[in-house]
Short mmCIF file of C-alpha atoms and ligand atoms in Angstrom, two decimals:
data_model
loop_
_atom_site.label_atom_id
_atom_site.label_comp_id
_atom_site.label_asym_id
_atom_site.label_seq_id
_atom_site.Cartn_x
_atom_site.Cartn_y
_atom_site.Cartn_z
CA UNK G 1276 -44.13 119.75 -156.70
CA UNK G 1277 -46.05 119.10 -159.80
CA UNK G 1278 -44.82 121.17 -162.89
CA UNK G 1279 -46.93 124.16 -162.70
CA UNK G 1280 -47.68 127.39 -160.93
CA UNK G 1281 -50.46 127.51 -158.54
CA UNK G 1282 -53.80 129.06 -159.82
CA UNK G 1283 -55.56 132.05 -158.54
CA UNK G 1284 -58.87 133.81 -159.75
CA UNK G 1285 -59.45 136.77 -158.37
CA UNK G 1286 -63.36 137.61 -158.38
CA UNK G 1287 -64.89 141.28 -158.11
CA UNK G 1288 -65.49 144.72 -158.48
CA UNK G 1289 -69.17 146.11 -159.13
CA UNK G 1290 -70.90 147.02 -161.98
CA UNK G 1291 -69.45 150.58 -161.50
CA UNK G 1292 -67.16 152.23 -163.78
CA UNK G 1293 -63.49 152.76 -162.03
CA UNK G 1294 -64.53 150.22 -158.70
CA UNK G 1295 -62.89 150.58 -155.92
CA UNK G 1296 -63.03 146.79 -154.86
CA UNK G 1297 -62.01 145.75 -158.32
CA UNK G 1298 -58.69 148.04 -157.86
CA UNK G 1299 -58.46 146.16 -154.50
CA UNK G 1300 -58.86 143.53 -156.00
CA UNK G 1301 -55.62 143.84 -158.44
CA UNK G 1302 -53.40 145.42 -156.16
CA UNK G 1303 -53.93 141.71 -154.38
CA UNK G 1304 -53.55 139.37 -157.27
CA UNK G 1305 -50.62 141.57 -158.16
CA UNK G 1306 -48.77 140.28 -154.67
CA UNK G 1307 -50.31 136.90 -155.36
CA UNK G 1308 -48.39 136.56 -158.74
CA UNK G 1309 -45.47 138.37 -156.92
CA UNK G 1310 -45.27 134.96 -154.22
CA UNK G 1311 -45.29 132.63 -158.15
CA UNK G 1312 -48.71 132.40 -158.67
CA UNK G 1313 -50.90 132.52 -162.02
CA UNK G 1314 -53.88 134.83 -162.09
CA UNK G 1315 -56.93 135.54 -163.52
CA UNK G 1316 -59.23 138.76 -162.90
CA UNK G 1317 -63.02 138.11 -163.20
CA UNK G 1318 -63.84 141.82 -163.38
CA UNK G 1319 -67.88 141.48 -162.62
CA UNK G 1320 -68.63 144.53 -164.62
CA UNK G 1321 -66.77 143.29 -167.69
CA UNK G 1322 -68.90 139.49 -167.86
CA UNK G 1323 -72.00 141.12 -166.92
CA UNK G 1324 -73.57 137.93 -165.72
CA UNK G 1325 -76.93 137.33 -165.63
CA UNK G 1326 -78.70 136.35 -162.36
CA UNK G 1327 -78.65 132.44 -161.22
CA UNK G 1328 -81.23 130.94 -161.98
CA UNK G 1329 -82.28 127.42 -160.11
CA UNK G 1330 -82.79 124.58 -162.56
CA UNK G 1331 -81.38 126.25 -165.65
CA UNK G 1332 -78.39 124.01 -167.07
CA UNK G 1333 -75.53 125.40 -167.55
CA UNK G 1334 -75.72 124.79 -171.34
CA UNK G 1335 -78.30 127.43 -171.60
CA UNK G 1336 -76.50 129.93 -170.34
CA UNK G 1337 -74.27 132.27 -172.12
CA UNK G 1338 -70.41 131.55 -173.00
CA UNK G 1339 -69.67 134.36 -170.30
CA UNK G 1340 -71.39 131.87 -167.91
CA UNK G 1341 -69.76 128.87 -168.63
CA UNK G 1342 -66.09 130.58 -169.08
CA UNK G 1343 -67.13 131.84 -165.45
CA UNK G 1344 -67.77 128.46 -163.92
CA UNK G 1345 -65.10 127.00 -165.85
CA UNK G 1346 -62.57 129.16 -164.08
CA UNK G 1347 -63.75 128.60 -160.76
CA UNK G 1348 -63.49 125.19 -161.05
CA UNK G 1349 -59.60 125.68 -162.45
CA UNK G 1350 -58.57 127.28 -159.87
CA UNK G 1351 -56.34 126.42 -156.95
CA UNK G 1352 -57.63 129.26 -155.05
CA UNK G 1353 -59.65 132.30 -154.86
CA UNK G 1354 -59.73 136.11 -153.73
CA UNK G 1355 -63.46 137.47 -153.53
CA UNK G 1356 -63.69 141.50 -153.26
CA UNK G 1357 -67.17 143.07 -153.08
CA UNK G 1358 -68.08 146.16 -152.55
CA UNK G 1359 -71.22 146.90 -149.19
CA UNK G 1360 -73.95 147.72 -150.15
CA UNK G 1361 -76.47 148.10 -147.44
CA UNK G 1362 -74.51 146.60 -144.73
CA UNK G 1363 -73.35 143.73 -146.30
CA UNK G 1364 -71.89 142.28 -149.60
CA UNK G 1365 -73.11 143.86 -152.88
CA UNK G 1366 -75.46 141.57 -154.97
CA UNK G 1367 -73.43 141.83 -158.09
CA UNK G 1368 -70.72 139.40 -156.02
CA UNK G 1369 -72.98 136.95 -154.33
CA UNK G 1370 -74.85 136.39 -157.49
CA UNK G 1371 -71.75 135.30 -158.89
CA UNK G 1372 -70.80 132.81 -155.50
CA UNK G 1373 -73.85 131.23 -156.61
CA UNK G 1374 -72.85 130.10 -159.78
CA UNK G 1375 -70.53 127.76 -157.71
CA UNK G 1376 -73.73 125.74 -157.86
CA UNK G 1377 -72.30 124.19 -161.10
CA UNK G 1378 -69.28 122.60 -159.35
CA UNK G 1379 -71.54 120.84 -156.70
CA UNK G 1380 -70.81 117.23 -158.64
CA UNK G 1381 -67.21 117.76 -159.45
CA UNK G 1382 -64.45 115.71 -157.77
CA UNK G 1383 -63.97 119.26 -155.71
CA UNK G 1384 -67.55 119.80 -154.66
CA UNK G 1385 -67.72 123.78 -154.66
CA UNK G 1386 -64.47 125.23 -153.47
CA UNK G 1387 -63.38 122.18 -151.62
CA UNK G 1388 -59.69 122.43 -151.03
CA UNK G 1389 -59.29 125.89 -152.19
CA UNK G 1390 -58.03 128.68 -149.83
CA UNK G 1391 -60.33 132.38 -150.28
CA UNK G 1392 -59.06 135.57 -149.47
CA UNK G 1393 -61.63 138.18 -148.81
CA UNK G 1394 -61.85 141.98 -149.87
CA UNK G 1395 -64.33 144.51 -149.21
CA UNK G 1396 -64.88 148.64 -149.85
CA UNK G 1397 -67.39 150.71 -148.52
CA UNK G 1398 -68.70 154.32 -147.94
CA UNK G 1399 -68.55 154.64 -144.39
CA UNK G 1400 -66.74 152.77 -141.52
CA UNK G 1401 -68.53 149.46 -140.49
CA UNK G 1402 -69.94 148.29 -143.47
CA UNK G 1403 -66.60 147.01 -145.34
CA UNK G 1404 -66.11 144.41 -142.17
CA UNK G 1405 -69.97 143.64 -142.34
CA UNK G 1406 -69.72 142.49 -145.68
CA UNK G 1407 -66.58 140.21 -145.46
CA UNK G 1408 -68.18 138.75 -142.33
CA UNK G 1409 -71.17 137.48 -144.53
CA UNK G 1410 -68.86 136.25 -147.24
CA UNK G 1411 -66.96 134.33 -145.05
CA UNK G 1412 -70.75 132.47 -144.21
CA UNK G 1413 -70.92 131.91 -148.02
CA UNK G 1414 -67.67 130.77 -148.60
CA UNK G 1415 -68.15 128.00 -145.56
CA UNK G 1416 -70.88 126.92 -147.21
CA UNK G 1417 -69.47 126.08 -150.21
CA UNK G 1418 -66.28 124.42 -148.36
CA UNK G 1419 -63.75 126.33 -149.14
CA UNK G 1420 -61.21 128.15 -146.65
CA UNK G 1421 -61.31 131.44 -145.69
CA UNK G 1422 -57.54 133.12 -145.31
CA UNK G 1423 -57.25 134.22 -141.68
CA UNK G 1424 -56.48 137.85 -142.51
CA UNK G 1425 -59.16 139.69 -144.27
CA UNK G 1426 -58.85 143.05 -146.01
CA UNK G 1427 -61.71 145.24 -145.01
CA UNK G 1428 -61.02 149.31 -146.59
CA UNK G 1429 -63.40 152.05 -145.37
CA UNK G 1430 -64.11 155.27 -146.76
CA UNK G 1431 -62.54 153.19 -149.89
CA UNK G 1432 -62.95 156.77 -152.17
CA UNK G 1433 -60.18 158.25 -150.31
CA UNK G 1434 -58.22 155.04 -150.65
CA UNK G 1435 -58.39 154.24 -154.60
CA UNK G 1436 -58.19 156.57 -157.94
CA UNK G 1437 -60.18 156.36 -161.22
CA UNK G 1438 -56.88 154.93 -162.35
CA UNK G 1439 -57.68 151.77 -160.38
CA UNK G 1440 -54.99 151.89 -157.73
CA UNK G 1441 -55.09 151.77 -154.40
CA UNK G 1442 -53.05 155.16 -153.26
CA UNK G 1443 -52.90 154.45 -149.49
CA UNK G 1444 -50.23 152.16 -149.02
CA UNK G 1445 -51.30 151.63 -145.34
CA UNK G 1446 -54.13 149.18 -147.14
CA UNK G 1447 -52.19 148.91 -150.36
CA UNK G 1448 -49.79 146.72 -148.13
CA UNK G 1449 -52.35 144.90 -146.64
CA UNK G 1450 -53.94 143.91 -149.56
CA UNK G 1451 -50.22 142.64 -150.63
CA UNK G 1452 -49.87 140.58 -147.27
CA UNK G 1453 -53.31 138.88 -148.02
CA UNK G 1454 -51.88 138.13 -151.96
CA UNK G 1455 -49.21 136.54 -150.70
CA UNK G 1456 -50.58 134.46 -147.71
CA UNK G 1457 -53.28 133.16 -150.05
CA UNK G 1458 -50.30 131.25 -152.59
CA UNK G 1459 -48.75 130.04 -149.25
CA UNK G 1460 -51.88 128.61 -147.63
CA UNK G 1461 -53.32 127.38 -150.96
CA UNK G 1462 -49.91 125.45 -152.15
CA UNK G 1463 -50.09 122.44 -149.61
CA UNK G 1464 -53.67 122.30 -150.62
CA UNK G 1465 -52.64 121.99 -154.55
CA UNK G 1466 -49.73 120.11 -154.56
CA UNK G 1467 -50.27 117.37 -151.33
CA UNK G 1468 -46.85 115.87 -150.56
CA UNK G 1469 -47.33 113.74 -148.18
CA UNK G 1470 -50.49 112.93 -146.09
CA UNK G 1471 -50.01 112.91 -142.59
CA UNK G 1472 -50.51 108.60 -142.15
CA UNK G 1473 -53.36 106.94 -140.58
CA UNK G 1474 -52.17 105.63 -137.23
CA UNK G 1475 -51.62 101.95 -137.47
CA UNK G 1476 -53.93 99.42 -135.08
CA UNK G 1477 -51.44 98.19 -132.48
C1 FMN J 1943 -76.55 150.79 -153.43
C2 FMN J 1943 -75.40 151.15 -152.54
C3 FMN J 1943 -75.43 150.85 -151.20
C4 FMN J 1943 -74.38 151.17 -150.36
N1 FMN J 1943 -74.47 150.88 -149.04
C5 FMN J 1943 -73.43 151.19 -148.22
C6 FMN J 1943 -73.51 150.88 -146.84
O1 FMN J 1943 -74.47 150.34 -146.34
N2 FMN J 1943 -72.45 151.24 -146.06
C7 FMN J 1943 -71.33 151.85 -146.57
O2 FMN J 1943 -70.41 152.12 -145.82
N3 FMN J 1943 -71.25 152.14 -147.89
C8 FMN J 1943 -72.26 151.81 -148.72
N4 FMN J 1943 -72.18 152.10 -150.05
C9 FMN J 1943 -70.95 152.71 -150.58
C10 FMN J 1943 -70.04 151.66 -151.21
O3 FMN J 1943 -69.80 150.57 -150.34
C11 FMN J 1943 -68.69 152.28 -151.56
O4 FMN J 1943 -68.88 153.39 -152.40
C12 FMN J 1943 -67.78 151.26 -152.19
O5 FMN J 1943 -66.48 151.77 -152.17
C13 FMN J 1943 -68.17 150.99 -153.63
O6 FMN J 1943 -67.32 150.02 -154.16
P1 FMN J 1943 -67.05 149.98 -155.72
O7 FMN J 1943 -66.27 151.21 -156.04
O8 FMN J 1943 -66.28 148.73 -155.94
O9 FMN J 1943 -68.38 149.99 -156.41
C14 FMN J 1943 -73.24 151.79 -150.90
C15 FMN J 1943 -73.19 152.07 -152.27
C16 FMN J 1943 -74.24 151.74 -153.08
C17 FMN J 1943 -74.17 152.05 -154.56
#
């Protein structure tokens, strides 16, 4: 194994103060660096991107933008939480998936090779599945690999404080399974041993 610790950038909250999907969010990296991993919080509300805009280089953007991209392309692997809004994910979060535009020429087109766990909160009782559903759409599209086990937490205001922690431990250990099965699904992926061999003509 090369000699350094796998990489993972956690992406999320919403723009509000005290998010619920941003505390999900933490409680998951948490587990993540628990398993040996490095991680990095994007916290949406804190980079305050601007919307993606089609054709704009990436050199007119902001430094917020470009340390954004930058750390997508870094990383080994990723866990997304949103928040529903309207039945599905919150615009704040696929805004930034589409940033992932600037990594379509790199040697890892998009999130090629990179494992994604998926997060969402919501209000009521559907929408939290609803919205991880659709990321996993986005997330296929941009080649990366969605982590079997995806952390869906309804009625979310009853689950997290202002403190941002998740106080129901029935989700708080879910979102600590998902931590830890991203490093162990993503670590083949960042540090290939052996390729399984062509079979030889006979
Ligand atoms: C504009 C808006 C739309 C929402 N739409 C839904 C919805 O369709 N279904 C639902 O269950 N909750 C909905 N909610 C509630 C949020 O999903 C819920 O409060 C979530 O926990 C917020 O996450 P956050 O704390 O990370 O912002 C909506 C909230 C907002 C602000």
């Amino acid at each position: 194994m090369e000699d350094r610790r796998l990489r993972v950038v956690g992406i999320g909250g919403t723009l509000r103060e005290g998010s619920s999907s941003l505390a999900a969010l933490r409680r998951a990296l948490s587990a993540a660096e628990k398993s040996g991993a490095e991680t990095e919080i994007l916290d949406l509300r804190e980079i305050a991107l601007p919307m993606y805009e089609p054709g704009r280089a990436l050199d007119d953007y902001g430094p917020e933008v470009r340390e954004f991209v930058e750390a997508m392309r870094r990383s080994d692997a990723l866990i997304v939480s949103t928040a529903a809004y309207h039945g599905t994910l919150a615009g704040v979060t696929k805004n930034a998936l589409d940033f992932a535009q600037f990594l379509a020429r790199d040697d890892r087109p998009y999130l090629h090779e990179r494992v994604v766990g998926l997060i969402s909160t919501a209000g009521g009782e559907q929408a939290a599945s609803n919205a991880n559903r659709a990321m996993v759409d986005t997330v296929h599209a941009l080649r990366g690999v969605v982590v079997p086990l995806m952390v869906a937490i309804p009625r979310a205001w009853q689950k997290t404080d202002d403190d941002g922690n998740v106080n129901d431990e029935r989700y708080g250990a879910r979102l600590d399974q998902l931590g830890g099965l991203v490093v162990d699904l993503a670590v083949p992926f960042a540090f290939p041993t052996e390729r399984v061999p062509a079979k030889s003509a006979a």
